[in-house]
Short mmCIF file of N, CA and C in Angstrom, two decimals:
data_model
loop_
_atom_site.label_atom_id
_atom_site.label_comp_id
_atom_site.label_asym_id
_atom_site.label_seq_id
_atom_site.Cartn_x
_atom_site.Cartn_y
_atom_site.Cartn_z
N MET A 1 109.64 124.90 102.24
CA MET A 1 111.15 125.54 101.99
C MET A 1 110.86 124.66 100.92
N ARG A 2 111.13 125.85 99.80
CA ARG A 2 111.03 125.45 97.81
C ARG A 2 112.14 125.26 97.57
N PHE A 3 112.03 124.22 96.20
CA PHE A 3 113.02 124.06 95.86
C PHE A 3 113.20 124.11 94.15
N SER A 4 114.10 123.74 93.65
CA SER A 4 114.54 123.83 92.39
C SER A 4 113.50 121.94 91.73
N SER A 5 112.82 121.88 90.55
CA SER A 5 112.07 121.26 90.38
C SER A 5 112.77 120.03 89.16
N THR A 6 113.57 119.85 89.79
CA THR A 6 115.09 118.73 89.29
C THR A 6 115.26 117.98 90.29
N PRO A 7 116.16 117.26 90.10
CA PRO A 7 116.06 116.02 90.98
C PRO A 7 117.56 116.10 91.48
N ARG A 8 118.12 116.56 91.58
CA ARG A 8 118.54 117.63 92.89
C ARG A 8 118.08 118.35 93.64
N GLY A 9 116.55 119.47 92.98
CA GLY A 9 116.19 119.44 93.91
C GLY A 9 115.72 118.39 95.27
N ALA A 10 114.95 117.49 94.31
CA ALA A 10 114.21 116.68 95.17
C ALA A 10 114.79 115.59 96.29
N ARG A 11 116.28 115.45 95.52
CA ARG A 11 116.96 114.25 96.97
C ARG A 11 117.52 115.49 98.03
N LEU A 12 117.74 117.14 97.85
CA LEU A 12 117.55 117.91 99.06
C LEU A 12 115.99 117.95 100.00
N ALA A 13 114.62 118.16 99.42
CA ALA A 13 114.02 117.58 100.19
C ALA A 13 114.15 116.90 101.07
N ARG A 14 114.00 115.70 100.12
CA ARG A 14 113.70 114.00 101.00
C ARG A 14 115.00 114.55 101.94
N ARG A 15 116.26 114.80 101.95
CA ARG A 15 117.34 114.77 103.22
C ARG A 15 116.27 115.68 103.81
N LEU A 16 116.01 117.16 103.87
CA LEU A 16 115.66 118.41 105.15
C LEU A 16 114.21 117.65 105.46
N VAL A 17 113.63 116.27 105.13
CA VAL A 17 112.69 115.90 105.50
C VAL A 17 113.20 114.90 106.71
N ALA A 18 113.76 113.82 107.01
CA ALA A 18 114.25 112.86 107.06
C ALA A 18 115.60 113.63 108.38
N ASP A 19 116.32 114.72 107.52
CA ASP A 19 117.11 115.38 108.51
C ASP A 19 116.05 116.37 109.89
N ARG A 20 114.59 117.04 109.72
CA ARG A 20 113.80 117.96 110.28
C ARG A 20 113.49 116.50 111.44
N LEU A 21 112.57 114.98 111.35
CA LEU A 21 113.09 114.07 111.72
C LEU A 21 113.16 113.94 112.87
N ASP A 22 114.55 113.67 112.81
CA ASP A 22 115.58 113.28 113.87
C ASP A 22 116.06 113.87 114.42
N ALA A 23 115.86 115.91 114.54
CA ALA A 23 115.52 116.35 114.53
C ALA A 23 114.50 116.52 115.47
N TRP A 24 113.22 116.30 115.46
CA TRP A 24 112.08 115.89 116.39
C TRP A 24 112.02 115.11 116.58
N GLY A 25 112.53 113.94 116.84
CA GLY A 25 112.56 113.15 117.68
C GLY A 25 112.39 111.84 117.13
N HIS A 26 112.20 111.59 115.49
CA HIS A 26 112.21 110.37 114.73
C HIS A 26 113.53 110.43 113.62
N PRO A 27 114.45 109.23 115.09
CA PRO A 27 116.67 109.36 114.14
C PRO A 27 115.84 108.82 112.98
N HIS A 28 116.96 109.04 112.00
CA HIS A 28 117.13 108.22 110.52
C HIS A 28 116.83 106.97 110.83
N THR A 29 117.16 106.39 111.23
CA THR A 29 117.02 104.83 110.89
C THR A 29 115.22 103.87 111.70
N SER A 30 114.86 105.01 111.65
CA SER A 30 113.17 105.01 112.42
C SER A 30 112.81 104.39 111.42
N ILE A 31 111.19 103.60 112.11
CA ILE A 31 110.56 103.30 110.39
C ILE A 31 110.07 104.40 110.47
N THR A 32 109.23 105.44 111.05
CA THR A 32 108.79 107.06 111.31
C THR A 32 109.90 106.99 110.00
N ASN A 33 110.85 107.52 110.80
CA ASN A 33 111.44 108.82 109.22
C ASN A 33 112.13 108.19 108.29
N GLU A 34 111.90 106.49 108.19
CA GLU A 34 112.99 106.40 107.55
C GLU A 34 111.11 106.17 105.75
N THR A 35 110.01 106.15 106.43
CA THR A 35 109.39 106.05 105.70
C THR A 35 108.11 107.25 105.00
N LEU A 36 108.64 108.32 106.39
CA LEU A 36 108.25 109.99 105.28
C LEU A 36 109.70 109.44 103.95
N ALA A 37 110.44 109.36 104.60
CA ALA A 37 111.35 109.58 103.45
C ALA A 37 110.96 109.15 102.37
N LEU A 38 110.34 108.04 102.24
CA LEU A 38 110.58 107.22 101.26
C LEU A 38 109.51 108.55 100.19
N ILE A 39 107.92 108.34 101.57
CA ILE A 39 107.31 109.09 100.65
C ILE A 39 107.68 110.20 100.57
N THR A 40 108.43 111.29 101.48
CA THR A 40 109.61 112.19 100.97
C THR A 40 109.70 112.17 99.37
N ALA A 41 110.60 111.26 98.76
CA ALA A 41 111.44 110.53 97.05
C ALA A 41 110.33 111.07 96.66
N GLU A 42 109.00 109.59 96.43
CA GLU A 42 107.63 109.63 95.92
C GLU A 42 107.28 110.60 95.18
N LEU A 43 106.56 111.21 96.78
CA LEU A 43 105.86 112.76 96.26
C LEU A 43 106.74 113.72 95.51
N THR A 44 108.65 114.21 95.82
CA THR A 44 108.82 115.25 95.52
C THR A 44 109.06 114.87 93.50
N ALA A 45 109.62 113.25 93.74
CA ALA A 45 109.72 112.38 92.44
C ALA A 45 108.28 113.37 91.10
N ASN A 46 107.50 113.00 92.69
CA ASN A 46 105.83 112.96 91.00
C ASN A 46 106.15 115.14 90.50
N ALA A 47 106.33 116.09 91.64
CA ALA A 47 106.89 117.32 91.50
C ALA A 47 107.38 117.20 90.45
N VAL A 48 109.09 116.64 90.44
CA VAL A 48 109.16 116.67 89.59
C VAL A 48 109.39 116.73 87.65
N CYS A 49 108.90 114.94 87.77
CA CYS A 49 108.84 114.40 86.31
C CYS A 49 106.79 114.60 86.09
N HIS A 50 106.19 115.45 87.29
CA HIS A 50 104.92 115.73 85.98
C HIS A 50 104.22 116.63 86.47
N GLY A 51 104.41 117.60 87.55
CA GLY A 51 104.35 119.32 88.44
C GLY A 51 104.82 120.12 87.68
N HIS A 52 106.48 120.00 86.96
CA HIS A 52 107.31 120.65 86.14
C HIS A 52 106.72 121.93 85.87
N VAL A 53 106.53 122.39 86.40
CA VAL A 53 106.05 123.72 84.86
C VAL A 53 108.01 124.50 84.80
N PRO A 54 108.51 125.17 84.10
CA PRO A 54 108.96 125.33 83.51
C PRO A 54 109.17 126.98 84.37
N GLY A 55 110.75 126.86 85.05
CA GLY A 55 111.22 128.24 86.38
C GLY A 55 110.54 128.14 86.65
N ARG A 56 109.47 127.34 87.50
CA ARG A 56 108.93 127.38 88.66
C ARG A 56 109.20 125.80 90.08
N ASP A 57 109.14 125.69 90.68
CA ASP A 57 110.14 125.85 92.36
C ASP A 57 109.12 124.59 92.29
N PHE A 58 108.79 123.38 93.19
CA PHE A 58 108.26 122.51 94.10
C PHE A 58 108.34 123.31 95.22
N GLU A 59 107.26 122.53 96.74
CA GLU A 59 107.49 123.18 98.12
C GLU A 59 106.96 122.06 98.82
N VAL A 60 107.82 121.87 100.33
CA VAL A 60 107.80 120.83 101.49
C VAL A 60 107.13 121.86 102.32
N ARG A 61 106.39 121.29 102.68
CA ARG A 61 105.85 121.68 104.29
C ARG A 61 105.66 119.76 105.00
N LEU A 62 106.96 120.14 105.90
CA LEU A 62 106.42 118.61 107.60
C LEU A 62 105.79 119.77 108.39
N ILE A 63 104.34 118.76 109.33
CA ILE A 63 104.25 119.87 110.01
C ILE A 63 103.71 118.87 111.16
N ALA A 64 104.01 118.19 112.46
CA ALA A 64 104.51 116.99 112.98
C ALA A 64 103.32 117.78 113.48
N GLY A 65 102.24 116.48 114.32
CA GLY A 65 101.40 116.71 115.40
C GLY A 65 100.89 115.60 115.82
N GLU A 66 100.54 115.51 117.58
CA GLU A 66 101.05 114.62 118.40
C GLU A 66 100.56 113.66 117.67
N ARG A 67 99.32 113.62 116.79
CA ARG A 67 99.36 112.26 116.69
C ARG A 67 99.54 111.04 115.15
N ALA A 68 100.17 112.43 114.12
CA ALA A 68 100.70 112.72 112.95
C ALA A 68 101.64 113.40 112.25
N VAL A 69 102.35 113.18 111.64
CA VAL A 69 102.58 113.62 110.34
C VAL A 69 102.74 113.85 109.17
N ARG A 70 102.64 115.21 108.92
CA ARG A 70 101.84 115.32 107.31
C ARG A 70 102.85 115.66 106.36
N ILE A 71 103.19 115.68 105.88
CA ILE A 71 104.30 115.95 104.49
C ILE A 71 103.65 116.51 103.10
N GLU A 72 103.56 117.37 102.56
CA GLU A 72 102.98 118.77 101.48
C GLU A 72 103.48 119.01 100.54
N VAL A 73 103.27 118.25 99.45
CA VAL A 73 104.27 118.86 97.99
C VAL A 73 103.38 119.81 97.48
N SER A 74 104.02 120.68 96.58
CA SER A 74 102.69 121.85 96.23
C SER A 74 104.26 121.67 94.35
N ASP A 75 103.20 121.35 93.85
CA ASP A 75 103.63 122.43 92.55
C ASP A 75 103.11 122.75 92.01
N THR A 76 103.31 123.96 90.46
CA THR A 76 102.63 124.73 90.01
C THR A 76 101.89 124.19 88.47
N ARG A 77 101.19 123.34 88.85
CA ARG A 77 100.34 122.17 87.64
C ARG A 77 99.81 121.56 88.21
N ALA A 78 98.72 122.73 88.10
CA ALA A 78 97.02 121.92 87.90
C ALA A 78 96.96 121.48 87.30
N GLU A 79 96.73 120.76 85.84
CA GLU A 79 96.17 120.39 85.53
C GLU A 79 96.61 119.10 85.45
N ARG A 80 97.54 118.04 85.93
CA ARG A 80 97.72 117.45 86.75
C ARG A 80 97.75 116.52 87.56
N VAL A 81 96.52 116.21 88.42
CA VAL A 81 96.75 115.60 89.35
C VAL A 81 96.56 114.88 89.25
N PRO A 82 96.37 113.31 91.09
CA PRO A 82 97.16 112.39 90.35
C PRO A 82 95.45 111.37 91.13
N PRO A 83 95.15 110.67 90.24
CA PRO A 83 94.38 110.08 90.76
C PRO A 83 94.34 109.79 91.75
N LEU A 84 93.14 108.96 92.71
CA LEU A 84 93.02 109.11 93.94
C LEU A 84 91.86 107.48 93.58
N SER A 85 91.74 106.36 92.52
CA SER A 85 91.72 105.54 92.41
C SER A 85 92.64 105.57 91.88
N LEU A 86 93.65 104.44 92.40
CA LEU A 86 94.79 103.69 91.31
C LEU A 86 94.91 101.91 91.08
N ASP A 87 95.08 102.30 90.51
CA ASP A 87 95.08 100.09 89.39
C ASP A 87 96.12 100.46 89.56
N GLU A 88 96.99 99.20 88.61
CA GLU A 88 98.17 98.93 89.28
C GLU A 88 98.70 98.51 87.80
N PRO A 89 99.40 99.70 87.15
CA PRO A 89 99.91 99.41 86.10
C PRO A 89 100.33 97.99 85.58
N PRO A 90 100.87 98.15 84.02
CA PRO A 90 101.39 96.66 82.92
C PRO A 90 102.15 96.60 84.59
N ALA A 91 102.77 95.30 83.48
CA ALA A 91 103.54 94.83 84.42
C ALA A 91 105.24 94.63 83.25
N ASP A 92 104.53 96.02 82.32
CA ASP A 92 106.11 96.26 81.84
C ASP A 92 106.30 96.96 82.63
N ALA A 93 105.92 98.25 82.53
CA ALA A 93 105.36 99.76 82.56
C ALA A 93 106.19 100.20 83.17
N GLU A 94 107.26 101.15 83.01
CA GLU A 94 108.40 101.33 83.84
C GLU A 94 107.71 102.41 84.53
N SER A 95 107.52 102.83 85.11
CA SER A 95 106.65 104.00 86.28
C SER A 95 104.86 103.34 86.36
N GLY A 96 104.41 104.10 87.71
CA GLY A 96 102.63 104.51 87.29
C GLY A 96 103.19 103.86 88.85
N ARG A 97 103.63 103.18 89.23
CA ARG A 97 103.67 102.05 91.06
C ARG A 97 103.58 103.42 91.37
N GLY A 98 104.55 104.59 92.21
CA GLY A 98 104.61 105.28 92.72
C GLY A 98 103.73 106.34 94.16
N LEU A 99 101.90 106.57 92.68
CA LEU A 99 101.47 106.85 94.50
C LEU A 99 100.79 105.25 94.84
N MET A 100 100.66 104.09 93.93
CA MET A 100 100.56 102.65 94.71
C MET A 100 101.29 102.90 95.65
N LEU A 101 103.31 103.06 96.54
CA LEU A 101 104.00 103.14 97.08
C LEU A 101 102.91 103.69 98.91
N ILE A 102 103.60 104.79 97.95
CA ILE A 102 102.28 105.77 99.15
C ILE A 102 101.22 105.20 99.30
N ALA A 103 100.40 104.81 98.96
CA ALA A 103 98.68 104.69 99.70
C ALA A 103 99.33 103.75 100.05
N ALA A 104 100.62 102.33 100.11
CA ALA A 104 100.38 101.80 100.87
C ALA A 104 100.97 101.97 102.21
N MET A 105 102.16 102.67 102.17
CA MET A 105 103.62 104.19 103.29
C MET A 105 101.90 104.45 103.79
N ALA A 106 101.39 105.18 103.63
CA ALA A 106 100.74 106.17 104.28
C ALA A 106 99.55 105.86 105.58
N ASP A 107 99.86 106.87 106.01
CA ASP A 107 97.97 105.55 106.74
C ASP A 107 96.48 106.66 106.08
N THR A 108 97.25 107.92 105.08
CA THR A 108 95.48 109.20 104.24
C THR A 108 97.20 109.34 103.62
N TRP A 109 96.09 109.66 102.72
CA TRP A 109 96.53 110.59 101.24
C TRP A 109 95.87 111.68 100.38
N GLY A 110 95.82 112.95 99.96
CA GLY A 110 95.30 113.36 98.62
C GLY A 110 95.62 114.76 97.99
N THR A 111 94.76 115.01 97.67
CA THR A 111 95.15 116.22 97.04
C THR A 111 94.36 117.35 96.95
N THR A 112 94.56 118.54 97.56
CA THR A 112 94.33 119.78 97.48
C THR A 112 94.45 121.03 95.95
N PRO A 113 93.41 121.02 95.58
CA PRO A 113 93.51 122.43 94.48
C PRO A 113 94.49 123.72 95.15
N GLY A 114 95.28 124.29 94.30
CA GLY A 114 96.42 125.85 95.24
C GLY A 114 95.37 126.30 95.73
N VAL A 115 95.71 127.05 96.90
CA VAL A 115 94.30 127.93 97.39
C VAL A 115 94.71 129.54 96.51
N ASN A 116 96.27 130.25 96.58
CA ASN A 116 96.69 131.46 96.36
C ASN A 116 97.05 131.55 95.17
N ALA A 117 97.58 130.56 94.18
CA ALA A 117 98.00 129.82 93.25
C ALA A 117 97.79 128.78 92.07
N PRO A 118 97.77 128.74 91.18
CA PRO A 118 98.12 127.97 90.09
C PRO A 118 98.35 126.64 90.51
N GLY A 119 97.92 125.59 90.44
CA GLY A 119 98.95 123.96 90.99
C GLY A 119 97.91 123.21 91.89
N LYS A 120 98.71 122.77 92.21
CA LYS A 120 97.96 121.99 93.08
C LYS A 120 99.24 121.08 95.01
N THR A 121 98.03 120.77 95.31
CA THR A 121 99.24 119.85 96.93
C THR A 121 99.38 118.75 96.37
N VAL A 122 99.93 117.80 96.51
CA VAL A 122 99.54 116.25 97.53
C VAL A 122 100.74 115.64 98.56
N TRP A 123 99.91 115.81 99.11
CA TRP A 123 100.30 114.95 100.63
C TRP A 123 99.81 114.07 101.53
N ALA A 124 100.83 113.41 102.38
CA ALA A 124 100.51 112.07 102.93
C ALA A 124 100.40 112.36 105.09
N GLU A 125 100.12 111.69 105.09
CA GLU A 125 100.17 111.82 106.58
C GLU A 125 100.57 110.03 106.89
N LEU A 126 101.03 109.78 108.05
CA LEU A 126 101.34 108.58 109.15
C LEU A 126 101.38 109.01 110.45
N ALA A 127 100.63 108.26 110.83
CA ALA A 127 100.27 107.92 112.05
C ALA A 127 101.68 107.04 113.16
N LEU A 128 101.55 108.62 114.12
CA LEU A 128 103.18 108.01 114.96
C LEU A 128 102.68 107.00 116.21
N SER A 129 103.04 106.19 116.08
CA SER A 129 102.39 105.06 117.50
C SER A 129 102.41 105.95 118.51
#
């Protein structure tokens, strides 16, 4: 699903993911739902803050497998790829911890370049118990 590259779009994406997971049997209060909702919030906030291109939306894809759930957030800013090695930002920094949270919560995460259009996809997977 596509969302406007705004804070409101990021909130709506998080809500959609939580509602879809609930419909798939992972209630809103479950660890799986709460963890993936938080990962979605971080990924979509990054798409809005760092992947924003005026006039372009970001896209969210949620994939349920037998062993894991995968969230993908795609934006159209190809030159701003998140680093895979994460250094803790200075203590007085106001940002820079979102990817550290994703790395801590997800079982695996990464980026892939856009295939059919400019941009990138940042994804995270959470294993199901």
